[in-house]
Each structure stands twice: as C-alpha cells, then as structure tokens.
Amino acid sequence: DATIPGVLWTFEHGDFALPIAAARAGDVIFADPPYWGTFVQYAGAWGEADQVRLADSLAAARDRGALVIHTNADVDAVRFLYAARGFAILPTAERRAVNRDTRGRGRVGCLLVMSDLGVVEAGSDAGAGGGDAGADDASKSLASPTRRVVEGAP
C-alpha cells in the first residue's frame, strides 16, 4: 500500500476480474488494458474474449455504484462494446513517442470510456445513459478515502 494522508490505495497484480468484482459505490476503477488489437506481444494472450470480459466486469462495477474510467483504442469494436453497455465514450488522442516503425509515432486515436461523463464535463447533465445506476453517487465520491489500482492480467 502507498501512503497518502487520508487515502488508502491498494495496488494489486493479477486477474482484473477479482478486484473489479469487489468494487462498490465510492470506489474508482481505472482500467488501462492492452488496447484492442495492439500490444499483445507485451500482455501475452490478451484477445477479444478478454476485452468482452473486461467490459462486462466494468459494467457490473458501474451498476454497483463504482466510478469507471477506461482507456482503449478508438476502433468500432470498442465503441460498440461499451456503447452497448451504456458507457459514455469520449474520443481522445494520445501521443506515441515510441514505436519500432517511426511512422507510428505521433498522435493516435484513443477512447476514454466512463461510467459518468459528468466527471470530466463539470456541471454537465451528460451521463452514461442506460444502466448508469449509482453513477451520480460515484462521481461525487472522488474524495472517498479508498482507491483501488489494478494492474491486470487476463
């Protein structure tokens, strides 16, 4: 555990489903898995089934009131996977300074997937849509004294 006055952080390594299943209202989950169709050489056997399992796990945690923040590649499959589960999707771009192919360096389209877009749009009424039960409570709980950081593996 890392020590920050008033905040308990728990860092875990292992299958992502276990700590996500333990998330409750007031918890914040930041999921940054291997992006769809990329980085499989670093993560081993991470594929479409793992992406679907992660989306289902994150949706269940959101439905229990956890605030979910997730990053992934900006591809149709990811957009469909999370839109179908009622998540807010915000397109972004990430800068890539490292790539074995120099043409792959620069800004790359990515997605920020959230249970409650109002967290990044302060004062906005834009929410995740269907299935965001508890998202309002979760977004107000960013000052909660418990945080869980998961370094996941399939």
mmCIF file of C-alpha atoms in Angstrom:
data_model
loop_
_atom_site.group_PDB
_atom_site.id
_atom_site.type_symbol
_atom_site.label_atom_id
_atom_site.label_comp_id
_atom_site.label_asym_id
_atom_site.label_seq_id
_atom_site.Cartn_x
_atom_site.Cartn_y
_atom_site.Cartn_z
ATOM 1 C CA ASP A 1 0.000 0.000 0.000
ATOM 2 C CA ALA A 2 1.119 3.531 -0.747
ATOM 3 C CA THR A 3 0.602 6.130 1.957
ATOM 4 C CA ILE A 4 -1.148 9.403 1.191
ATOM 5 C CA PRO A 5 -2.772 11.168 4.152
ATOM 6 C CA GLY A 6 -6.468 10.319 4.267
ATOM 7 C CA VAL A 7 -6.419 7.957 1.270
ATOM 8 C CA LEU A 8 -5.907 4.213 1.175
ATOM 9 C CA TRP A 9 -4.540 2.972 -2.153
ATOM 10 C CA THR A 10 -4.385 -0.727 -2.887
ATOM 11 C CA PHE A 11 -2.184 -1.923 -5.741
ATOM 12 C CA GLU A 12 -2.853 -5.437 -6.973
ATOM 13 C CA HIS A 13 -1.474 -7.613 -9.747
ATOM 14 C CA GLY A 14 -3.485 -10.483 -11.122
ATOM 15 C CA ASP A 15 -6.681 -11.230 -12.960
ATOM 16 C CA PHE A 16 -8.615 -7.986 -13.309
ATOM 17 C CA ALA A 17 -11.986 -9.612 -12.627
ATOM 18 C CA LEU A 18 -11.313 -10.247 -8.924
ATOM 19 C CA PRO A 19 -10.704 -6.688 -7.681
ATOM 20 C CA ILE A 20 -13.275 -5.238 -10.106
ATOM 21 C CA ALA A 21 -15.851 -7.650 -8.655
ATOM 22 C CA ALA A 22 -15.034 -6.257 -5.196
ATOM 23 C CA ALA A 23 -15.628 -2.623 -6.262
ATOM 24 C CA ARG A 24 -18.569 -0.903 -4.612
ATOM 25 C CA ALA A 25 -20.152 2.546 -4.530
ATOM 26 C CA GLY A 26 -17.457 5.126 -3.845
ATOM 27 C CA ASP A 27 -14.658 3.111 -5.458
ATOM 28 C CA VAL A 28 -12.872 4.378 -8.567
ATOM 29 C CA ILE A 29 -11.657 1.917 -11.189
ATOM 30 C CA PHE A 30 -9.137 2.984 -13.821
ATOM 31 C CA ALA A 31 -8.708 0.232 -16.419
ATOM 32 C CA ASP A 32 -5.912 0.581 -18.985
ATOM 33 C CA PRO A 33 -5.697 -2.840 -20.636
ATOM 34 C CA PRO A 34 -3.792 -3.768 -23.778
ATOM 35 C CA TYR A 35 -5.626 -1.781 -26.434
ATOM 36 C CA TRP A 36 -7.853 -3.633 -28.880
ATOM 37 C CA GLY A 37 -5.609 -5.243 -31.493
ATOM 38 C CA THR A 38 -2.336 -3.894 -30.071
ATOM 39 C CA PHE A 39 0.337 -4.714 -27.521
ATOM 40 C CA VAL A 40 -0.439 -8.434 -27.471
ATOM 41 C CA GLN A 41 3.284 -9.188 -27.507
ATOM 42 C CA TYR A 42 3.573 -7.465 -24.098
ATOM 43 C CA ALA A 43 0.463 -8.885 -22.487
ATOM 44 C CA GLY A 44 0.592 -12.424 -23.767
ATOM 45 C CA ALA A 45 -2.678 -13.997 -24.783
ATOM 46 C CA TRP A 46 -4.943 -10.936 -24.449
ATOM 47 C CA GLY A 47 -7.682 -11.004 -27.031
ATOM 48 C CA GLU A 48 -11.275 -10.241 -27.883
ATOM 49 C CA ALA A 49 -12.698 -12.553 -25.210
ATOM 50 C CA ASP A 50 -10.677 -10.675 -22.556
ATOM 51 C CA GLN A 51 -11.957 -7.330 -23.899
ATOM 52 C CA VAL A 52 -15.560 -8.564 -23.610
ATOM 53 C CA ARG A 53 -14.936 -9.983 -20.121
ATOM 54 C CA LEU A 54 -13.427 -6.643 -19.046
ATOM 55 C CA ALA A 55 -16.391 -4.684 -20.451
ATOM 56 C CA ASP A 56 -18.843 -6.953 -18.606
ATOM 57 C CA SER A 57 -16.852 -6.654 -15.357
ATOM 58 C CA LEU A 58 -16.685 -2.862 -15.628
ATOM 59 C CA ALA A 59 -20.423 -2.614 -16.378
ATOM 60 C CA ALA A 60 -21.231 -4.701 -13.290
ATOM 61 C CA ALA A 61 -18.978 -2.499 -11.114
ATOM 62 C CA ARG A 62 -20.621 0.623 -12.533
ATOM 63 C CA ASP A 63 -24.028 -0.837 -11.737
ATOM 64 C CA ARG A 64 -22.885 -1.317 -8.123
ATOM 65 C CA GLY A 65 -22.001 2.399 -7.983
ATOM 66 C CA ALA A 66 -18.274 2.411 -8.747
ATOM 67 C CA LEU A 67 -16.929 5.164 -10.972
ATOM 68 C CA VAL A 68 -15.331 3.517 -14.011
ATOM 69 C CA ILE A 69 -12.667 5.147 -16.176
ATOM 70 C CA HIS A 70 -11.273 3.061 -19.010
ATOM 71 C CA THR A 71 -8.946 3.715 -21.946
ATOM 72 C CA ASN A 72 -8.734 1.789 -25.189
ATOM 73 C CA ALA A 73 -8.132 2.096 -28.929
ATOM 74 C CA ASP A 74 -10.567 4.179 -30.963
ATOM 75 C CA VAL A 75 -11.935 1.347 -33.071
ATOM 76 C CA ASP A 76 -15.510 0.404 -33.909
ATOM 77 C CA ALA A 77 -15.370 -2.800 -31.864
ATOM 78 C CA VAL A 78 -14.528 -0.907 -28.641
ATOM 79 C CA ARG A 79 -17.121 1.785 -29.345
ATOM 80 C CA PHE A 80 -19.801 -0.892 -29.844
ATOM 81 C CA LEU A 81 -18.706 -2.945 -26.839
ATOM 82 C CA TYR A 82 -19.047 -0.036 -24.392
ATOM 83 C CA ALA A 83 -21.943 1.836 -26.020
ATOM 84 C CA ALA A 84 -23.994 -1.378 -25.842
ATOM 85 C CA ARG A 85 -23.340 -1.419 -22.083
ATOM 86 C CA GLY A 86 -24.394 2.206 -21.580
ATOM 87 C CA PHE A 87 -20.980 3.831 -21.071
ATOM 88 C CA ALA A 88 -20.108 7.382 -22.070
ATOM 89 C CA ILE A 89 -17.420 7.440 -24.767
ATOM 90 C CA LEU A 90 -15.095 10.372 -25.306
ATOM 91 C CA PRO A 91 -12.656 10.290 -28.253
ATOM 92 C CA THR A 92 -9.150 11.457 -27.402
ATOM 93 C CA ALA A 93 -5.672 11.302 -28.873
ATOM 94 C CA GLU A 94 -2.560 10.011 -27.157
ATOM 95 C CA ARG A 95 0.962 10.884 -28.152
ATOM 96 C CA ARG A 96 3.166 7.910 -29.004
ATOM 97 C CA ALA A 97 6.888 8.652 -28.831
ATOM 98 C CA VAL A 98 7.983 5.027 -29.033
ATOM 99 C CA ASN A 99 7.247 2.734 -31.933
ATOM 100 C CA ARG A 100 9.541 0.416 -33.858
ATOM 101 C CA ASP A 101 8.028 1.919 -37.014
ATOM 102 C CA THR A 102 8.733 5.677 -36.902
ATOM 103 C CA ARG A 103 5.583 6.319 -38.972
ATOM 104 C CA GLY A 104 3.592 5.021 -35.992
ATOM 105 C CA ARG A 105 4.846 7.787 -33.715
ATOM 106 C CA GLY A 106 2.739 10.838 -33.001
ATOM 107 C CA ARG A 107 -0.907 11.222 -32.028
ATOM 108 C CA VAL A 108 -3.058 8.095 -32.033
ATOM 109 C CA GLY A 109 -6.837 7.972 -31.702
ATOM 110 C CA CYS A 110 -7.953 6.564 -28.355
ATOM 111 C CA LEU A 111 -11.129 6.403 -26.314
ATOM 112 C CA LEU A 112 -11.845 7.462 -22.765
ATOM 113 C CA VAL A 113 -14.756 5.311 -21.621
ATOM 114 C CA MET A 114 -16.507 6.383 -18.435
ATOM 115 C CA SER A 115 -19.485 5.441 -16.339
ATOM 116 C CA ASP A 116 -20.263 9.140 -15.869
ATOM 117 C CA LEU A 117 -19.078 11.714 -18.398
ATOM 118 C CA GLY A 118 -20.166 14.452 -15.970
ATOM 119 C CA VAL A 119 -16.912 13.871 -14.107
ATOM 120 C CA VAL A 120 -14.948 15.403 -16.991
ATOM 121 C CA GLU A 121 -17.696 17.818 -18.032
ATOM 122 C CA ALA A 122 -18.060 19.663 -14.722
ATOM 123 C CA GLY A 123 -21.640 20.706 -14.208
ATOM 124 C CA SER A 124 -22.853 18.836 -17.279
ATOM 125 C CA ASP A 125 -26.009 16.778 -17.324
ATOM 126 C CA ALA A 126 -24.442 14.433 -19.884
ATOM 127 C CA GLY A 127 -24.449 10.976 -18.370
ATOM 128 C CA ALA A 128 -23.690 7.485 -19.486
ATOM 129 C CA GLY A 129 -27.227 6.669 -20.459
ATOM 130 C CA GLY A 130 -28.967 3.415 -19.681
ATOM 131 C CA GLY A 131 -27.604 1.361 -16.842
ATOM 132 C CA ASP A 132 -25.708 4.071 -15.010
ATOM 133 C CA ALA A 133 -27.425 3.431 -11.702
ATOM 134 C CA GLY A 134 -25.351 4.914 -8.941
ATOM 135 C CA ALA A 135 -23.112 6.869 -11.301
ATOM 136 C CA ASP A 136 -24.153 10.207 -9.781
ATOM 137 C CA ASP A 137 -23.224 8.976 -6.303
ATOM 138 C CA ALA A 138 -19.967 7.518 -7.586
ATOM 139 C CA SER A 139 -18.935 10.729 -9.335
ATOM 140 C CA LYS A 140 -19.479 12.702 -6.130
ATOM 141 C CA SER A 141 -17.330 10.247 -4.213
ATOM 142 C CA LEU A 142 -13.984 11.152 -5.749
ATOM 143 C CA ALA A 143 -12.931 12.285 -2.285
ATOM 144 C CA SER A 144 -13.657 8.821 -0.920
ATOM 145 C CA PRO A 145 -10.831 7.535 1.278
ATOM 146 C CA THR A 146 -10.487 4.259 -0.637
ATOM 147 C CA ARG A 147 -8.867 3.799 -4.038
ATOM 148 C CA ARG A 148 -8.004 0.550 -5.786
ATOM 149 C CA VAL A 149 -5.469 0.382 -8.594
ATOM 150 C CA VAL A 150 -5.431 -2.822 -10.584
ATOM 151 C CA GLU A 151 -2.595 -3.961 -12.801
ATOM 152 C CA GLY A 152 -4.485 -6.602 -14.688
ATOM 153 C CA ALA A 153 -3.662 -9.780 -16.459
ATOM 154 C CA PRO A 154 -6.100 -11.951 -18.376
#
